[in-house]
Amino acid sequence: QVQLVESGGGLVQPGGSLRLSCAASGIIFSSYALRWFRQAPGKQREWVATINSGGTTNYADSVKGRFTISRDNAKNTVYLQMNSLKPEDTAVYYCNGFLPTRQYWGQGTQVTVSS
């Protein structure tokens, strides 16, 4: 059974930081590209960042320079370090494990940026 479980969300003030984690089980973790998406209320889910199996990273323009995606294959975990948070970063954040033939989603973790 495949599971992706996010954690680390919460309430933070503008300018603050959070680190999200996503622990995977039931997959050959090192083979997968890992992605973070987010969905704000009333908006479509949007892609945030990707780290492929070789460690190459890509970011949406809206988070470039503020967010960092990383992975620890020994722990089957992907991270999203979020710095300089803005109110517009408020959303439910989802991790995604991706291969060309399949993908899996976590249940999401809420991030709220507010004073």
PDB file of C-alpha atoms in Angstrom:
ATOM      1  CA  GLN A   1       0.000   0.000   0.000  1.00  0.00           C
ATOM      2  CA  VAL A   2       1.395   3.347  -1.080  1.00  0.00           C
ATOM      3  CA  GLN A   3       1.270   6.196   1.402  1.00  0.00           C
ATOM      4  CA  LEU A   4       2.561   9.754   1.270  1.00  0.00           C
ATOM      5  CA  VAL A   5       2.101  11.603   4.539  1.00  0.00           C
ATOM      6  CA  GLU A   6       2.770  15.325   4.829  1.00  0.00           C
ATOM      7  CA  SER A   7       3.553  17.128   8.056  1.00  0.00           C
ATOM      8  CA  GLY A   8       4.927  20.450   9.259  1.00  0.00           C
ATOM      9  CA  GLY A   9       2.157  22.822   8.283  1.00  0.00           C
ATOM     10  CA  GLY A  10       0.748  25.441  10.597  1.00  0.00           C
ATOM     11  CA  LEU A  11       0.211  29.127  11.245  1.00  0.00           C
ATOM     12  CA  VAL A  12       3.148  31.476  10.701  1.00  0.00           C
ATOM     13  CA  GLN A  13       3.543  35.237  10.517  1.00  0.00           C
ATOM     14  CA  PRO A  14       4.545  36.958   7.278  1.00  0.00           C
ATOM     15  CA  GLY A  15       8.285  36.751   6.820  1.00  0.00           C
ATOM     16  CA  GLY A  16       8.494  33.546   8.815  1.00  0.00           C
ATOM     17  CA  SER A  17       9.602  30.053   7.867  1.00  0.00           C
ATOM     18  CA  LEU A  18       8.222  26.531   7.872  1.00  0.00           C
ATOM     19  CA  ARG A  19       9.602  23.198   6.774  1.00  0.00           C
ATOM     20  CA  LEU A  20       7.203  20.666   5.322  1.00  0.00           C
ATOM     21  CA  SER A  21       8.003  16.968   5.246  1.00  0.00           C
ATOM     22  CA  CYS A  22       6.469  14.155   3.224  1.00  0.00           C
ATOM     23  CA  ALA A  23       7.245  10.591   4.248  1.00  0.00           C
ATOM     24  CA  ALA A  24       6.604   7.898   1.642  1.00  0.00           C
ATOM     25  CA  SER A  25       6.087   4.168   1.966  1.00  0.00           C
ATOM     26  CA  GLY A  26       5.201   1.409  -0.456  1.00  0.00           C
ATOM     27  CA  ILE A  27       7.223   2.804  -3.368  1.00  0.00           C
ATOM     28  CA  ILE A  28      10.819   2.622  -4.576  1.00  0.00           C
ATOM     29  CA  PHE A  29      11.326   6.153  -3.379  1.00  0.00           C
ATOM     30  CA  SER A  30      14.666   6.822  -5.054  1.00  0.00           C
ATOM     31  CA  SER A  31      13.167   6.171  -8.511  1.00  0.00           C
ATOM     32  CA  TYR A  32      10.459   8.795  -8.219  1.00  0.00           C
ATOM     33  CA  ALA A  33      10.425  12.462  -8.995  1.00  0.00           C
ATOM     34  CA  LEU A  34       8.933  14.264  -6.004  1.00  0.00           C
ATOM     35  CA  ARG A  35       6.815  17.359  -6.361  1.00  0.00           C
ATOM     36  CA  TRP A  36       5.028  19.828  -4.115  1.00  0.00           C
ATOM     37  CA  PHE A  37       1.761  21.426  -5.135  1.00  0.00           C
ATOM     38  CA  ARG A  38      -0.532  23.810  -3.312  1.00  0.00           C
ATOM     39  CA  GLN A  39      -4.170  24.784  -3.468  1.00  0.00           C
ATOM     40  CA  ALA A  40      -5.551  28.002  -2.036  1.00  0.00           C
ATOM     41  CA  PRO A  41      -9.270  28.403  -1.295  1.00  0.00           C
ATOM     42  CA  GLY A  42     -11.237  28.930  -4.495  1.00  0.00           C
ATOM     43  CA  LYS A  43      -8.206  28.354  -6.706  1.00  0.00           C
ATOM     44  CA  GLN A  44      -6.852  25.497  -8.774  1.00  0.00           C
ATOM     45  CA  ARG A  45      -4.053  23.338  -7.489  1.00  0.00           C
ATOM     46  CA  GLU A  46      -0.729  24.737  -8.647  1.00  0.00           C
ATOM     47  CA  TRP A  47       2.722  23.245  -8.947  1.00  0.00           C
ATOM     48  CA  VAL A  48       5.334  24.599  -6.542  1.00  0.00           C
ATOM     49  CA  ALA A  49       8.561  22.621  -6.920  1.00  0.00           C
ATOM     50  CA  THR A  50      10.084  19.400  -8.246  1.00  0.00           C
ATOM     51  CA  ILE A  51      13.135  17.355  -7.393  1.00  0.00           C
ATOM     52  CA  ASN A  52      13.902  14.502  -9.767  1.00  0.00           C
ATOM     53  CA  SER A  53      15.570  11.200  -8.994  1.00  0.00           C
ATOM     54  CA  GLY A  54      18.958  12.697  -9.777  1.00  0.00           C
ATOM     55  CA  GLY A  55      18.455  15.650  -7.449  1.00  0.00           C
ATOM     56  CA  THR A  56      17.758  18.330 -10.055  1.00  0.00           C
ATOM     57  CA  THR A  57      15.314  20.930  -8.792  1.00  0.00           C
ATOM     58  CA  ASN A  58      12.837  23.305 -10.401  1.00  0.00           C
ATOM     59  CA  TYR A  59      10.595  25.957  -8.885  1.00  0.00           C
ATOM     60  CA  ALA A  60       7.579  28.014  -9.770  1.00  0.00           C
ATOM     61  CA  ASP A  61       8.487  31.656 -10.284  1.00  0.00           C
ATOM     62  CA  SER A  62       6.301  32.650  -7.339  1.00  0.00           C
ATOM     63  CA  VAL A  63       8.494  30.748  -4.858  1.00  0.00           C
ATOM     64  CA  LYS A  64      11.909  30.842  -6.520  1.00  0.00           C
ATOM     65  CA  GLY A  65      14.547  32.121  -4.118  1.00  0.00           C
ATOM     66  CA  ARG A  66      12.315  31.570  -1.076  1.00  0.00           C
ATOM     67  CA  PHE A  67      11.513  27.850  -1.127  1.00  0.00           C
ATOM     68  CA  THR A  68      13.923  24.912  -1.284  1.00  0.00           C
ATOM     69  CA  ILE A  69      12.957  21.339  -2.099  1.00  0.00           C
ATOM     70  CA  SER A  70      15.209  18.482  -1.002  1.00  0.00           C
ATOM     71  CA  ARG A  71      15.041  14.729  -0.556  1.00  0.00           C
ATOM     72  CA  ASP A  72      16.546  12.112   1.723  1.00  0.00           C
ATOM     73  CA  ASN A  73      16.335   8.751  -0.012  1.00  0.00           C
ATOM     74  CA  ALA A  74      17.556   6.939   3.092  1.00  0.00           C
ATOM     75  CA  LYS A  75      14.525   8.248   4.983  1.00  0.00           C
ATOM     76  CA  ASN A  76      12.070   8.080   2.046  1.00  0.00           C
ATOM     77  CA  THR A  77      11.271  11.715   2.753  1.00  0.00           C
ATOM     78  CA  VAL A  78      10.982  14.890   0.700  1.00  0.00           C
ATOM     79  CA  TYR A  79      11.129  18.336   2.267  1.00  0.00           C
ATOM     80  CA  LEU A  80      10.026  21.829   1.383  1.00  0.00           C
ATOM     81  CA  GLN A  81      11.824  24.580   3.261  1.00  0.00           C
ATOM     82  CA  MET A  82       9.757  27.751   2.999  1.00  0.00           C
ATOM     83  CA  ASN A  83      11.321  31.085   3.946  1.00  0.00           C
ATOM     84  CA  SER A  84      10.119  34.674   3.707  1.00  0.00           C
ATOM     85  CA  LEU A  85       6.540  33.480   3.705  1.00  0.00           C
ATOM     86  CA  LYS A  86       3.820  35.752   2.376  1.00  0.00           C
ATOM     87  CA  PRO A  87       0.050  35.733   2.958  1.00  0.00           C
ATOM     88  CA  GLU A  88      -0.396  34.577  -0.641  1.00  0.00           C
ATOM     89  CA  ASP A  89       1.486  31.385   0.242  1.00  0.00           C
ATOM     90  CA  THR A  90      -1.517  30.344   2.334  1.00  0.00           C
ATOM     91  CA  ALA A  91      -2.789  27.037   0.947  1.00  0.00           C
ATOM     92  CA  VAL A  92      -3.038  23.328   1.482  1.00  0.00           C
ATOM     93  CA  TYR A  93       0.286  21.835   0.395  1.00  0.00           C
ATOM     94  CA  TYR A  94       0.405  18.403  -1.214  1.00  0.00           C
ATOM     95  CA  CYS A  95       3.319  16.160  -2.019  1.00  0.00           C
ATOM     96  CA  ASN A  96       3.313  14.016  -5.127  1.00  0.00           C
ATOM     97  CA  GLY A  97       5.418  11.057  -6.174  1.00  0.00           C
ATOM     98  CA  PHE A  98       5.670  10.863  -9.936  1.00  0.00           C
ATOM     99  CA  LEU A  99       6.739   8.380 -12.603  1.00  0.00           C
ATOM    100  CA  PRO A 100       5.658   8.574 -16.259  1.00  0.00           C
ATOM    101  CA  THR A 101       3.336   5.621 -15.650  1.00  0.00           C
ATOM    102  CA  ARG A 102       1.875   6.512 -12.265  1.00  0.00           C
ATOM    103  CA  GLN A 103       1.689   9.090  -9.522  1.00  0.00           C
ATOM    104  CA  TYR A 104       0.621   9.238  -5.924  1.00  0.00           C
ATOM    105  CA  TRP A 105      -0.635  12.057  -3.728  1.00  0.00           C
ATOM    106  CA  GLY A 106      -0.518  12.820  -0.051  1.00  0.00           C
ATOM    107  CA  GLN A 107      -3.510  14.095   1.909  1.00  0.00           C
ATOM    108  CA  GLY A 108      -2.172  17.632   2.277  1.00  0.00           C
ATOM    109  CA  THR A 109      -1.090  19.898   5.099  1.00  0.00           C
ATOM    110  CA  GLN A 110      -2.450  23.388   5.774  1.00  0.00           C
ATOM    111  CA  VAL A 111      -0.110  26.372   5.729  1.00  0.00           C
ATOM    112  CA  THR A 112      -1.535  29.696   6.881  1.00  0.00           C
ATOM    113  CA  VAL A 113       0.518  32.889   6.699  1.00  0.00           C
ATOM    114  CA  SER A 114      -1.132  35.621   8.716  1.00  0.00           C
ATOM    115  CA  SER A 115      -0.381  38.218  11.343  1.00  0.00           C
TER     116      SER A 115
END
